[in-house]
Short mmCIF file of C-alpha atoms in Angstrom, two decimals:
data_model
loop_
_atom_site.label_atom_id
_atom_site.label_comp_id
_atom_site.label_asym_id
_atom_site.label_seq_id
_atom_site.Cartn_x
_atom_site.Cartn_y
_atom_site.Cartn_z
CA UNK A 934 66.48 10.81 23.61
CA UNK A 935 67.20 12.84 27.10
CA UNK A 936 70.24 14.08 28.11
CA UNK A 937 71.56 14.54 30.82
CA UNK A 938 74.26 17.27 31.91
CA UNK A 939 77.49 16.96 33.78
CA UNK A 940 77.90 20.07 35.59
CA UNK A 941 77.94 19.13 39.53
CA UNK A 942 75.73 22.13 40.20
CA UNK A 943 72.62 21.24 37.92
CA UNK A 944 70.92 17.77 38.91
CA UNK A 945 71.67 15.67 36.43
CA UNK A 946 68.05 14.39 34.15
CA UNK A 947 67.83 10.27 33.67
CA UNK A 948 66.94 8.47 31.04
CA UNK A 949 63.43 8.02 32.14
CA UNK A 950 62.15 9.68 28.96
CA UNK A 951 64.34 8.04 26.48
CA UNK A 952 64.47 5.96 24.03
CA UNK A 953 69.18 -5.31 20.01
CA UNK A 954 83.33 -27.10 13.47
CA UNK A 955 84.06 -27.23 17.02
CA UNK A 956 84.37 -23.15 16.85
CA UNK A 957 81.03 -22.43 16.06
CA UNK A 958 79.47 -25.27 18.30
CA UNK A 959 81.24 -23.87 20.84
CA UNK A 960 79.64 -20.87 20.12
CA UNK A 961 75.89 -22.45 19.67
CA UNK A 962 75.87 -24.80 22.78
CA UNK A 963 76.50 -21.99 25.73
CA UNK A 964 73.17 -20.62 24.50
CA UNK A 965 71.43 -21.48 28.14
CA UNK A 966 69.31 -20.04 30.55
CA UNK A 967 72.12 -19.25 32.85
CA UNK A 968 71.12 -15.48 33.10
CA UNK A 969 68.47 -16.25 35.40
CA UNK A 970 68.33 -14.87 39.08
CA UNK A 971 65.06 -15.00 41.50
CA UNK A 972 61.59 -14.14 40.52
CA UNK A 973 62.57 -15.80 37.44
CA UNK A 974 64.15 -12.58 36.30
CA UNK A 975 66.79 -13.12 33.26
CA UNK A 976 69.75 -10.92 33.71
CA UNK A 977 71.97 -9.97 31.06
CA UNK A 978 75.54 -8.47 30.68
CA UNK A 979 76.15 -4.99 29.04
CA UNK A 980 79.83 -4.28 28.46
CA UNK A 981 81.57 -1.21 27.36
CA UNK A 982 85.08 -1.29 25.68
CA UNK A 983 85.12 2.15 25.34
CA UNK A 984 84.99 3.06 29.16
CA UNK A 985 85.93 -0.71 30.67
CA UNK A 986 82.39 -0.93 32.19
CA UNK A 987 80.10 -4.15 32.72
CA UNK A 988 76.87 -3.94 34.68
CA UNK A 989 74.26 -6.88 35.00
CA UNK A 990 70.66 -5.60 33.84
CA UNK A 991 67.44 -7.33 33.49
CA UNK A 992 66.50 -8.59 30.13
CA UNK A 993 63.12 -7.11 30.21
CA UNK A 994 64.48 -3.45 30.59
CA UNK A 995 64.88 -1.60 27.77
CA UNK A 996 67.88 0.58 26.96
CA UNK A 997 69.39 3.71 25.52
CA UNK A 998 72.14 5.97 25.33
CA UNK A 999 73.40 9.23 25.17
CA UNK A 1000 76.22 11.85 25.82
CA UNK A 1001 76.27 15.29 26.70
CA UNK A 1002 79.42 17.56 28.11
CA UNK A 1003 81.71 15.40 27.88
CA UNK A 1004 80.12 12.92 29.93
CA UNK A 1005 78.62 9.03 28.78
CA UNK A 1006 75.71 7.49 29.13
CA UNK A 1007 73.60 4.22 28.95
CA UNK A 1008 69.47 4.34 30.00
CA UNK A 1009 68.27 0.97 31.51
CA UNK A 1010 64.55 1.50 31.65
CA UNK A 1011 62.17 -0.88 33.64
CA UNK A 1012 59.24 -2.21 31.68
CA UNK A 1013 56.13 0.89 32.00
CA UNK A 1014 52.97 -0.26 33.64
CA UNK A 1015 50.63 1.07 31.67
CA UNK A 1016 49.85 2.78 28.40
CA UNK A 1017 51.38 5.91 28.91
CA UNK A 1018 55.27 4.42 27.90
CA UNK A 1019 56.56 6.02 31.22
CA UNK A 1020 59.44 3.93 32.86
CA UNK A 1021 58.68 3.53 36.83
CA UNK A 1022 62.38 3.02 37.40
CA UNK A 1023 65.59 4.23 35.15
CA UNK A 1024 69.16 3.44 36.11
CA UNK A 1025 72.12 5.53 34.19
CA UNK A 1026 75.46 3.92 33.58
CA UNK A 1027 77.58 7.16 33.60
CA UNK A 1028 81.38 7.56 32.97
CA UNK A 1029 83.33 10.57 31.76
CA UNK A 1030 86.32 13.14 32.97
CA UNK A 1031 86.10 15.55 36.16
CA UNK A 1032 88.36 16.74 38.14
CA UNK A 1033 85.68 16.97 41.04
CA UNK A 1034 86.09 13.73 43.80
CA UNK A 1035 83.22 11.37 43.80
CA UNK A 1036 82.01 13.54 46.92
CA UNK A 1037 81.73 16.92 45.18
CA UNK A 1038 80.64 15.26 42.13
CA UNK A 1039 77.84 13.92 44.11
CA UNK A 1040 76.05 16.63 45.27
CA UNK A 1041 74.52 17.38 41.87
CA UNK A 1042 72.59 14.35 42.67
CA UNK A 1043 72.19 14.22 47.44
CA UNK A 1044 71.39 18.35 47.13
CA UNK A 1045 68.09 18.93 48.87
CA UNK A 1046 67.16 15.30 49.11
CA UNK A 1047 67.35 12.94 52.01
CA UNK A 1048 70.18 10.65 52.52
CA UNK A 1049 69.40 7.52 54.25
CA UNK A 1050 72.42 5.68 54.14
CA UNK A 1051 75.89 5.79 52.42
CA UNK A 1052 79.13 3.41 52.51
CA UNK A 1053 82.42 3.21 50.80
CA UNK A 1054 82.44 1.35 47.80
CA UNK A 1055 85.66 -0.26 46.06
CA UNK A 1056 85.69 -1.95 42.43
CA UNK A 1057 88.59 -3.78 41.22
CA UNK A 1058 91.03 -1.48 43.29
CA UNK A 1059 89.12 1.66 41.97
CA UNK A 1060 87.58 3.73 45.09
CA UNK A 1061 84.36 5.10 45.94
CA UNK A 1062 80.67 5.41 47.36
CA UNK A 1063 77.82 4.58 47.27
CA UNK A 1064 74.29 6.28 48.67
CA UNK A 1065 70.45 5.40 48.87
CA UNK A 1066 68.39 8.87 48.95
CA UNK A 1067 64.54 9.47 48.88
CA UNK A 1068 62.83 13.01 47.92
CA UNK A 1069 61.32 15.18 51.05
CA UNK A 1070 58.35 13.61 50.46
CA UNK A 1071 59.00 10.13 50.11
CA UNK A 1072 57.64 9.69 46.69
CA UNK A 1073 60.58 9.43 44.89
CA UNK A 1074 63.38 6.76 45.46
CA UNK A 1075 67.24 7.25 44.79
CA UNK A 1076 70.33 5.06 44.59
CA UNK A 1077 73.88 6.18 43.69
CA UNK A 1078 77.07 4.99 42.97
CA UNK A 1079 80.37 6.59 42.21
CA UNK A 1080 83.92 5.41 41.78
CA UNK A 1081 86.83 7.91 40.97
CA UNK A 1082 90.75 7.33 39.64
CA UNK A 1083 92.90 8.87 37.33
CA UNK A 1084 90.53 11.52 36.75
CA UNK A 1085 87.83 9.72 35.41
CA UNK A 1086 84.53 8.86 37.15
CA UNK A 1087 82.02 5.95 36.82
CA UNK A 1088 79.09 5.07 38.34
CA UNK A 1089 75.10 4.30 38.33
CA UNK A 1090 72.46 6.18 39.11
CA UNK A 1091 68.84 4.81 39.87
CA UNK A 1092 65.66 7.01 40.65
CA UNK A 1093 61.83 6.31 40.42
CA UNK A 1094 58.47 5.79 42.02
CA UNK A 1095 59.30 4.93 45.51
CA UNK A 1096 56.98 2.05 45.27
CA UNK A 1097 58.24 0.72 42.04
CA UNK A 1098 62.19 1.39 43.24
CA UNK A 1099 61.37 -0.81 45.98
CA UNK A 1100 59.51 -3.66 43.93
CA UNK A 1101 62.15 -3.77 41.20
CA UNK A 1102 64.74 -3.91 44.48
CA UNK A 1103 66.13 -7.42 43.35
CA UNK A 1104 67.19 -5.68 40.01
CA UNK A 1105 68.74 -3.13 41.22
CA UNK A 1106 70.83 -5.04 43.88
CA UNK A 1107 71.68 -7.34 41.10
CA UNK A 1108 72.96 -4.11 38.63
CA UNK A 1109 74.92 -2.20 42.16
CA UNK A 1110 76.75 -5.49 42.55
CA UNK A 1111 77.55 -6.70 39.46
CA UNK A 1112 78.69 -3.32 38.56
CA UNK A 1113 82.45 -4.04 37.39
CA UNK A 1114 85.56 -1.95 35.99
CA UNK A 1115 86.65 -4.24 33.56
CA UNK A 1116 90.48 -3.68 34.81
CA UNK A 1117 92.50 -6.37 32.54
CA UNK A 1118 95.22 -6.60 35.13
CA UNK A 1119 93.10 -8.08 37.56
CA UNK A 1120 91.65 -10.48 35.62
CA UNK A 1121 91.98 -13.62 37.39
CA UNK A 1122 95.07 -15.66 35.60
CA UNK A 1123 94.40 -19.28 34.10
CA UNK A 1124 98.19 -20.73 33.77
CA UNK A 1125 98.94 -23.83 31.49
CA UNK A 1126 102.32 -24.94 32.90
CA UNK A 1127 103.21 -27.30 30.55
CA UNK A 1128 103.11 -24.85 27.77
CA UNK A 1129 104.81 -21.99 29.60
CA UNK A 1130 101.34 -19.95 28.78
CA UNK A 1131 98.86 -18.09 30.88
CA UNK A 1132 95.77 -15.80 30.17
CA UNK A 1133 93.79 -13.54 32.50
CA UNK A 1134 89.84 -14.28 31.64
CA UNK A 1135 86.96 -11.85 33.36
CA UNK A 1136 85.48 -13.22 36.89
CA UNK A 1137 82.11 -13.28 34.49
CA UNK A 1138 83.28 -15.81 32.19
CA UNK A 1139 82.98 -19.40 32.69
CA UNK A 1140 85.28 -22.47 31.41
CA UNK A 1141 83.05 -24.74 30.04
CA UNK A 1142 85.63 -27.61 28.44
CA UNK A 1143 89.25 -28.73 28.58
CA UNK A 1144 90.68 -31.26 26.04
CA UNK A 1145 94.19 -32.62 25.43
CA UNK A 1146 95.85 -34.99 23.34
CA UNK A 1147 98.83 -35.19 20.83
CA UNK A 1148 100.67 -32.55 22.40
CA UNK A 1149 97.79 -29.96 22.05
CA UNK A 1150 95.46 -28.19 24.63
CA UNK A 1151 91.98 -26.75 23.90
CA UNK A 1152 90.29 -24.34 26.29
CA UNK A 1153 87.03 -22.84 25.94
CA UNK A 1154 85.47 -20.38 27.59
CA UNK A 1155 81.90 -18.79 27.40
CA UNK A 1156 81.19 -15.20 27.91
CA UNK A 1157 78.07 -14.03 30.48
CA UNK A 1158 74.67 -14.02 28.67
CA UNK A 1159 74.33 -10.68 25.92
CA UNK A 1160 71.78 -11.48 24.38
CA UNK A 1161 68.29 -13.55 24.70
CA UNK A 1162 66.37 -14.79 21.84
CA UNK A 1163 63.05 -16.84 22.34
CA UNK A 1164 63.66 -17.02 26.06
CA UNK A 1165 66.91 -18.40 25.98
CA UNK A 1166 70.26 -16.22 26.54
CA UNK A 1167 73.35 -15.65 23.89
CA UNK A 1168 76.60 -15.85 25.38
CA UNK A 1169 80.00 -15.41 23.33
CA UNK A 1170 82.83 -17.96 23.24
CA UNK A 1171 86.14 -17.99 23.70
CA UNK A 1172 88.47 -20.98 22.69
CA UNK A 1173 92.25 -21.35 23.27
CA UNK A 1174 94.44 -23.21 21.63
CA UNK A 1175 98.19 -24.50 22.61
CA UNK A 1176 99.98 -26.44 20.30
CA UNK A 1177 103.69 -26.78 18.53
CA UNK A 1178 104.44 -24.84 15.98
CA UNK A 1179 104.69 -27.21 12.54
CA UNK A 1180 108.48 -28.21 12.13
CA UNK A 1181 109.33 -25.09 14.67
CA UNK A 1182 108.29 -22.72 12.54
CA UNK A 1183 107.36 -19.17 13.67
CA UNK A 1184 104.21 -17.14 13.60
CA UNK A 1185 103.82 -17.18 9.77
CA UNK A 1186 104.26 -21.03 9.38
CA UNK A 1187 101.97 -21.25 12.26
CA UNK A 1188 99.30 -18.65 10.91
CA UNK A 1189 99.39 -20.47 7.98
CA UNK A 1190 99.45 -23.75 9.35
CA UNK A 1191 95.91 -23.06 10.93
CA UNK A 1192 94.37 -21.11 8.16
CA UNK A 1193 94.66 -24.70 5.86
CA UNK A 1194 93.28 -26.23 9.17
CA UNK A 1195 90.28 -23.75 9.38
CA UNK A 1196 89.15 -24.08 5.43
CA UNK A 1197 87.50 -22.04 2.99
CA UNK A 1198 83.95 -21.81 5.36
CA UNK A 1199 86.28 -19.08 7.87
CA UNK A 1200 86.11 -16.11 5.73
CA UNK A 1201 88.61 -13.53 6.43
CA UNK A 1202 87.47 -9.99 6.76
CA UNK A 1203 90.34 -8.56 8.25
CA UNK A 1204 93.88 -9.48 8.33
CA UNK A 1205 96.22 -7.27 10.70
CA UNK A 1206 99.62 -7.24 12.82
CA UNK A 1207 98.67 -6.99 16.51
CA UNK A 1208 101.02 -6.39 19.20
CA UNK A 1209 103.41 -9.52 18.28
CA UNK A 1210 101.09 -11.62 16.52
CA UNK A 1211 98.21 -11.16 13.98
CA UNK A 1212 94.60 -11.01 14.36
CA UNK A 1213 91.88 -11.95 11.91
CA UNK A 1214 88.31 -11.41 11.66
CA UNK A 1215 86.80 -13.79 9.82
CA UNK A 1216 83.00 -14.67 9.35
CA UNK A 1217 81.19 -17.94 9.07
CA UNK A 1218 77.60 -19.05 8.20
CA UNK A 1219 75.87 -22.49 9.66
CA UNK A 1220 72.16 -23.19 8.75
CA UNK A 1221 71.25 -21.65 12.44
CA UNK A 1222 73.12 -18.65 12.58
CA UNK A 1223 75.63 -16.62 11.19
CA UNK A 1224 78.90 -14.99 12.85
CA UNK A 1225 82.05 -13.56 13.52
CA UNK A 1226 85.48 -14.78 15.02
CA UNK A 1227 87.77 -12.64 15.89
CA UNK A 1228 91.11 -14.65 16.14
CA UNK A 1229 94.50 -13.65 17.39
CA UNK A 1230 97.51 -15.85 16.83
CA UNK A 1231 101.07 -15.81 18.33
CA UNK A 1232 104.36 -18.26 18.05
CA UNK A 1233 107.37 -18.50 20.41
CA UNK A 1234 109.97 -21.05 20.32
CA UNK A 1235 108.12 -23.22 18.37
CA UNK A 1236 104.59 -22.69 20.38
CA UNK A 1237 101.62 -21.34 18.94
CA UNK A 1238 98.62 -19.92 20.84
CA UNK A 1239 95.36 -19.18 18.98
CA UNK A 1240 92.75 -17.15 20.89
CA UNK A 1241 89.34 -17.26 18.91
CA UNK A 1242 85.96 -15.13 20.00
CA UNK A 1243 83.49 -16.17 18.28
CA UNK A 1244 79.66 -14.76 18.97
CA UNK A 1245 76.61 -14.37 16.68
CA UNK A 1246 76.31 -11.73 13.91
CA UNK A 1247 74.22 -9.38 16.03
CA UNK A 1248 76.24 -9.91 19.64
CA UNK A 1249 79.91 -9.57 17.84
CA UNK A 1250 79.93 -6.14 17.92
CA UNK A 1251 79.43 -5.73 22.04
CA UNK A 1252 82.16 -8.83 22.83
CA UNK A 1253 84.76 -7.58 20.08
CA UNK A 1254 86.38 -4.81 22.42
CA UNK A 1255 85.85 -7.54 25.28
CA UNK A 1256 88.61 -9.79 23.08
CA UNK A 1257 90.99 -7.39 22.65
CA UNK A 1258 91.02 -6.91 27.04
CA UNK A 1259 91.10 -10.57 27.46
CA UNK A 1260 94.02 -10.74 24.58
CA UNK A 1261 95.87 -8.17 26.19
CA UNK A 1262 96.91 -10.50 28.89
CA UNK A 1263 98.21 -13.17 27.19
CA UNK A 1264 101.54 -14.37 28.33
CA UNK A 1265 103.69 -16.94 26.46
CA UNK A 1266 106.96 -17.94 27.10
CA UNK A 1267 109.16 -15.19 28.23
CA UNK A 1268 107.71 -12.28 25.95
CA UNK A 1269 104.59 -10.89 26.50
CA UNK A 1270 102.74 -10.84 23.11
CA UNK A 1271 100.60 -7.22 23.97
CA UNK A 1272 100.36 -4.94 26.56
CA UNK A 1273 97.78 -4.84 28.36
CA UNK A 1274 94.96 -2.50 26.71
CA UNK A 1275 94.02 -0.91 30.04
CA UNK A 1276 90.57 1.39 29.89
CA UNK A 1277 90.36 5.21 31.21
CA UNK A 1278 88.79 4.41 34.50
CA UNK A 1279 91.41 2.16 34.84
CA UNK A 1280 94.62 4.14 34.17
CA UNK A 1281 97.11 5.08 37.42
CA UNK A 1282 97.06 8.62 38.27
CA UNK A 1283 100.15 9.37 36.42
CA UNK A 1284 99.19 7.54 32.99
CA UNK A 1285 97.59 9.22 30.12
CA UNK A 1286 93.89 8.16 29.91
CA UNK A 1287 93.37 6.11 26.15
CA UNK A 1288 89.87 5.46 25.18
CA UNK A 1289 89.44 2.68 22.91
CA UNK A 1290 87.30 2.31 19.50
CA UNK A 1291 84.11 2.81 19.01
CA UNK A 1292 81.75 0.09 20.20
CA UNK A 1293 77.98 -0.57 20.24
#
């Protein structure tokens, strides 16, 4: 595995060298091709709880990861040509602390190289730039992009064959756009009037149904594609659920309430108190697949909400952080069940930075 280190005076070495009911249907039928982008490329999503990072990466590209001096990183490695295993083209997802601006911290990468263009760059309210570089000689193609706040910095950086940066161009536009701090409080809002409930849900995340009836409302959402499998992408699912609270009960008659409704195929893993309500892990098996739900559930004034996330056994653990952001907006009633779990890059300059738990 390479590293790579984080000292702005010392050019920084990429990963070039380095080295996978109704709930679960839900889950099962966003499985689509919707990843796909020109050339018939497949994109996937890579999200990081940890550092409140996504980035959009071609499927075929392998990946890796590392850290070194404080500082994070995640190898996407274009597909080698030939037999020698060498990747033509790396891009490093890079966060970490400095105290340097995205300028100064820059110059470990623009110093005696030849800048061709650079711009200001702004990503959910975070600031910074972005450059496109080529060695003296021309061989060698660059691309760079920093954004700074709180004193944290996050960015990517892209370098390789000039030929082969230039050929695998679509990819890497697709990767410097989608490139997102996942910033919960600017998540757009989806408001349900009539139950005095609303949610902020990632730009990335689609709805996919709506159903009413009996004085409940079902929701579901389904996550960008994180996975492929015989050709076809693996998104996660997210399902919300509005409905009274049996005889006006609170959040343990309405826990329990759904628990009976769930049955003995939802087994729990995990039962905890979280920020005003409880959330569950629970795992279920259907002949196709197995996985996880991760399920948070909160009453007020005779309201329940359930939020479930629900992904396969082997994508669970990348969109389990991703349900505690998208929780973390939740607003019902007049109290706010959580606040919002906000990620370093993320933080205002006057906050403490928090990193979250450990992801994969």
């Amino acid at each position: 595995m390479s590293t790579t280190s984080s000292s702005p005076r010392r050019r920084p070495i990429t990963g070039s060298s380095s080295r996978r009911g109704l709930l679960a249907a839900a889950l099962l039928c966003v499985v689509a091709l919707a990843g796909c982008r020109g050339r018939g490329e497949t994109f996937l999503t890579y999200f990081n709880g940890d550092h409140g990072l996504s980035v959009r990466y071609a499927a075929s590209w392998r990946t890796d990861q590392a850290e070194q001096d404080g500082v994070w990183y995640r190898y996407f490695l274009a597909p080698p040509p030939g037999p020698d295993n060498r990747a033509p083209v790396s891009v490093t997802l890079l966060a970490g602390a400095t105290a340097a601006s995205v300028d100064d911290y820059a110059r470990s990468y623009l110093t005696g190289l030849t800048v061709s263009s650079s711009r200001p760059e702004d990503r959910q309210g975070v600031p910074g730039r972005s450059w496109v570089f080529a060695s003296s000689d021309g061989k060698t193609g660059y691309r760079l992009l920093l954004v700074s706040r709180g004193g944290r910095i996050a960015g990517l950086y892209a370098q390789g064959d000039a030929v082969a940066v230039e050929k695998n161009a679509a990819v890497l536009d697709e990767m410097w756009s989608s490139f997102t701090v996942e910033r919960p409080d600017r998540y757009p809002v989806h408001r349900w009037r009539s139950f005095d409930a609303s949610l902020g849900v990632p730009e990335s995340w689609r709805e996919t149904r709506q159903f009413s009836g009996r004085g409940t409302l079902l929701v579901q959402f389904a996550s960008p594609p994180l996975a492929l499998d015989k050709r076809q992408t693996v998104n996660a699912a997210l399902s919300v659920t509005l409905e009274p609270v049996p005889e006006g009960g609170g959040l343990r008659e309405y826990y329990e309430s759904t628990r009976r409704k769930l049955g003995e195929n939802y087994q729990v893993t995990s039962h905890q108190a979280f920020r005003g309500g409880y959330v569950d892990v629970m795992r279920t098996e259907t002949p196709v697949a197995v996985s996880f739900i991760k399920r948070y559930y909160y009453a007020e004034a005779g309201r329940g909400c359930s939020l479930s996330f629900e992904a396969r056994e082997d994508v669970f653990p990348r969109a389990s952080r991703w349900a505690d952001y998208i929780a973390s907006t939740l607003r019902l009633g007049n109290t706010p069940p959580g606040t919002a779990l906000v990620a370093p890059i993320t933080v205002t300059p006057t906050a403490s930075p928090t990193a979250g738990g450990a992801t994969r």
